[in-house]
C-alpha cells in the first residue's frame, strides 16, 4: 500500500471516530510523524495534503527544515534544555514540556527570537518508568507556573500511552487525560488556553479520538516501519 492509500484509510477512521465523539474530521489534526523518514517520502505525504510534521530530534528538524516548504514542524519528543535554541524559530509547538526548567529556557529563547511558543504539558498517564512526562497530579501546577512566563503559552496536554496490541487497553488512560484536561480548562486560568489534547499514535489513535483527542500523532501508519539505521 502506498502513502495515499494509507492516508485514505486513516482519514476515514479519523472521520468515523470524530463523529462518535460528536465532532467532525476538520476538528482533528493529523500530525504526520516523520522521524527517520527521508525528505522525498515526506514530500510525497506533503503533496497529498499533510501540513503538520512531528519530529523527536532537534537536529533532524534542522536538517529537514530548509528542504521542505509550506509545512508546520512540531517538536514531539523529549527536549533537552540545551537543544531549545536549535528549534525555537522553526517549530510551531512543543508537545513535550515536562519541567519548569525547560519552560524557562523556552521562554528565554523565545523572547530572544521575538516569538511566543505554544507548548503542551506532557503527562505520564500510565506511570510507566520508561515514559517521559510529569505525573497527572502535577500537571495543573506546572501549567500554572508556566503561565507566568510571557513568551510561552500553554495550549493543552499531551501523552504517550503505553504500546499495546489492543488499543482498548489505553482507553482508560485517554479518558483520564480528558478528565484532567477538562478540570484544568474549567479553572479558566490567565494565559492557559486548554485547546489541544495530543494523544493517540498508529496503534491507538481511533480510541484516543473517541475519548477526546484533537491531535493524533501518526508515523508508522503513514510511512511504514521505521528504519533507525539510516
Ligand atoms: C514516534 C512517535 C509517534 C508516532 O508513533 P507511531 O506508532 O509510529 O505512529 C508519536 N508520538 C511520539 C512522541 C513519538 O515519539
Tab-separated table of C-alpha atoms in Angstrom, residues 26-189:
chain	number	residue	atom	x	y	z
A	26	UNK	CA	-11.770	19.008	10.469
A	27	UNK	CA	-11.792	19.234	14.271
A	28	UNK	CA	-8.968	16.680	14.415
A	29	UNK	CA	-5.398	17.459	13.399
A	30	UNK	CA	-3.447	14.629	11.814
A	31	UNK	CA	0.188	15.192	12.690
A	32	UNK	CA	2.462	13.103	10.468
A	33	UNK	CA	5.400	11.813	12.494
A	34	UNK	CA	8.293	11.961	10.057
A	35	UNK	CA	11.182	10.909	12.314
A	36	UNK	CA	13.712	8.733	10.428
A	37	UNK	CA	11.754	9.307	7.193
A	38	UNK	CA	13.804	10.844	4.400
A	39	UNK	CA	12.824	14.069	2.667
A	40	UNK	CA	11.485	12.655	-0.647
A	41	UNK	CA	8.968	10.443	1.173
A	42	UNK	CA	7.953	13.266	3.460
A	43	UNK	CA	7.389	15.438	0.380
A	44	UNK	CA	5.176	12.715	-1.056
A	45	UNK	CA	2.982	12.981	2.038
A	46	UNK	CA	3.037	16.774	1.931
A	47	UNK	CA	1.945	16.693	-1.712
A	48	UNK	CA	-1.039	14.619	-0.568
A	49	UNK	CA	-2.123	17.429	1.719
A	50	UNK	CA	-0.317	16.862	5.013
A	51	UNK	CA	0.848	20.111	6.572
A	52	UNK	CA	1.864	19.275	10.138
A	53	UNK	CA	5.004	17.230	10.740
A	54	UNK	CA	6.273	15.872	14.054
A	55	UNK	CA	9.865	15.054	14.941
A	56	UNK	CA	11.678	13.849	18.050
A	57	UNK	CA	15.131	15.268	17.481
A	58	UNK	CA	16.006	18.945	17.073
A	59	UNK	CA	18.923	18.063	14.793
A	60	UNK	CA	16.574	16.182	12.473
A	61	UNK	CA	14.234	19.178	12.290
A	62	UNK	CA	17.224	21.367	11.476
A	63	UNK	CA	18.345	19.069	8.690
A	64	UNK	CA	14.913	18.767	7.070
A	65	UNK	CA	13.665	22.287	7.721
A	66	UNK	CA	15.286	24.030	4.724
A	67	UNK	CA	14.278	21.219	2.362
A	68	UNK	CA	10.526	21.148	2.885
A	69	UNK	CA	8.374	24.217	2.416
A	70	UNK	CA	4.858	25.171	3.472
A	71	UNK	CA	4.672	22.848	6.465
A	72	UNK	CA	4.477	23.304	10.214
A	73	UNK	CA	7.005	21.479	12.388
A	74	UNK	CA	6.156	20.159	15.843
A	75	UNK	CA	8.676	19.032	18.462
A	76	UNK	CA	7.028	15.920	19.919
A	77	UNK	CA	9.937	14.030	21.508
A	78	UNK	CA	11.657	14.693	24.803
A	79	UNK	CA	13.514	18.001	24.563
A	80	UNK	CA	16.783	18.712	26.315
A	81	UNK	CA	17.250	22.252	27.581
A	82	UNK	CA	20.433	22.773	25.574
A	83	UNK	CA	18.625	21.948	22.311
A	84	UNK	CA	15.852	24.534	22.622
A	85	UNK	CA	17.877	27.148	20.750
A	86	UNK	CA	18.028	24.983	17.622
A	87	UNK	CA	14.288	24.773	17.144
A	88	UNK	CA	12.831	27.891	18.744
A	89	UNK	CA	12.416	29.669	15.398
A	90	UNK	CA	11.405	26.540	13.483
A	91	UNK	CA	8.591	24.772	15.301
A	92	UNK	CA	5.016	25.916	15.855
A	93	UNK	CA	4.505	23.869	19.002
A	94	UNK	CA	6.444	21.875	21.584
A	95	UNK	CA	4.357	18.901	22.727
A	96	UNK	CA	6.807	17.615	25.311
A	97	UNK	CA	7.052	20.240	28.029
A	98	UNK	CA	7.816	18.316	31.202
A	99	UNK	CA	9.544	20.734	33.588
A	100	UNK	CA	9.565	24.356	34.663
A	101	UNK	CA	13.293	24.426	33.971
A	102	UNK	CA	12.655	23.578	30.315
A	103	UNK	CA	9.828	26.135	30.145
A	104	UNK	CA	12.154	28.838	31.449
A	105	UNK	CA	14.710	28.066	28.769
A	106	UNK	CA	11.981	28.090	26.086
A	107	UNK	CA	10.788	31.432	27.444
A	108	UNK	CA	14.289	32.902	27.308
A	109	UNK	CA	14.964	31.693	23.775
A	110	UNK	CA	11.501	32.691	22.561
A	111	UNK	CA	11.981	36.198	23.874
A	112	UNK	CA	15.312	36.480	22.041
A	113	UNK	CA	13.727	35.187	18.839
A	114	UNK	CA	10.744	37.504	19.226
A	115	UNK	CA	8.155	34.732	19.321
A	116	UNK	CA	5.637	33.279	21.751
A	117	UNK	CA	5.948	29.489	21.785
A	118	UNK	CA	2.906	27.253	22.135
A	119	UNK	CA	3.505	24.275	24.413
A	120	UNK	CA	1.626	21.220	25.622
A	121	UNK	CA	2.281	19.775	29.057
A	122	UNK	CA	3.393	16.148	28.665
A	123	UNK	CA	1.705	13.882	31.188
A	124	UNK	CA	2.892	10.379	32.004
A	125	UNK	CA	-0.594	8.998	32.408
A	126	UNK	CA	0.398	5.336	32.848
A	127	UNK	CA	3.197	5.991	35.341
A	128	UNK	CA	5.449	3.842	33.155
A	129	UNK	CA	9.059	4.453	34.255
A	130	UNK	CA	10.272	4.399	30.660
A	131	UNK	CA	7.964	7.235	29.629
A	132	UNK	CA	8.628	10.951	29.787
A	133	UNK	CA	6.175	13.447	31.215
A	134	UNK	CA	5.051	14.526	34.641
A	135	UNK	CA	2.603	12.716	36.925
A	136	UNK	CA	-1.041	13.709	36.334
A	137	UNK	CA	-1.368	15.370	39.735
A	138	UNK	CA	1.473	17.765	38.893
A	139	UNK	CA	0.104	18.892	35.521
A	140	UNK	CA	-2.022	21.748	36.822
A	141	UNK	CA	0.792	23.118	38.991
A	142	UNK	CA	3.241	23.060	36.111
A	143	UNK	CA	0.720	24.680	33.762
A	144	UNK	CA	0.174	27.468	36.322
A	145	UNK	CA	3.892	28.080	36.777
A	146	UNK	CA	4.425	28.142	33.011
A	147	UNK	CA	1.511	30.548	32.544
A	148	UNK	CA	3.545	33.242	34.303
A	149	UNK	CA	6.184	33.162	31.547
A	150	UNK	CA	5.359	35.829	28.933
A	151	UNK	CA	6.858	34.104	25.878
A	152	UNK	CA	5.358	30.662	26.462
A	153	UNK	CA	1.693	29.826	26.013
A	154	UNK	CA	0.141	26.669	27.453
A	155	UNK	CA	-2.201	25.231	24.813
A	156	UNK	CA	-3.125	21.895	26.340
A	157	UNK	CA	-1.883	18.441	27.260
A	158	UNK	CA	-0.050	15.608	25.542
A	159	UNK	CA	0.583	11.984	26.443
A	160	UNK	CA	2.311	8.917	25.056
A	161	UNK	CA	0.277	5.904	26.137
A	162	UNK	CA	1.970	2.512	26.534
A	163	UNK	CA	2.331	0.393	23.428
A	164	UNK	CA	-0.309	-2.296	23.324
A	165	UNK	CA	-1.595	-4.701	20.703
A	166	UNK	CA	-5.116	-3.962	21.857
A	167	UNK	CA	-5.900	-0.227	21.777
A	168	UNK	CA	-8.774	-0.800	24.208
A	169	UNK	CA	-6.085	-1.233	26.872
A	170	UNK	CA	-5.411	2.508	26.604
A	171	UNK	CA	-8.998	3.749	26.656
A	172	UNK	CA	-8.968	4.320	30.412
A	173	UNK	CA	-5.739	6.316	30.154
A	174	UNK	CA	-7.166	8.519	27.401
A	175	UNK	CA	-10.293	9.059	29.470
A	176	UNK	CA	-8.180	10.132	32.461
A	177	UNK	CA	-6.304	12.574	30.214
A	178	UNK	CA	-9.563	14.072	29.012
A	179	UNK	CA	-10.783	14.479	32.572
A	180	UNK	CA	-7.548	16.210	33.590
A	181	UNK	CA	-7.827	18.435	30.513
A	182	UNK	CA	-11.406	19.448	31.344
A	183	UNK	CA	-10.561	20.015	35.020
A	184	UNK	CA	-7.736	22.430	34.202
A	185	UNK	CA	-9.745	24.141	31.457
A	186	UNK	CA	-12.561	24.709	33.944
A	187	UNK	CA	-10.324	26.803	36.174
A	188	UNK	CA	-10.032	29.488	33.464
A	189	UNK	CA	-6.517	30.483	34.456
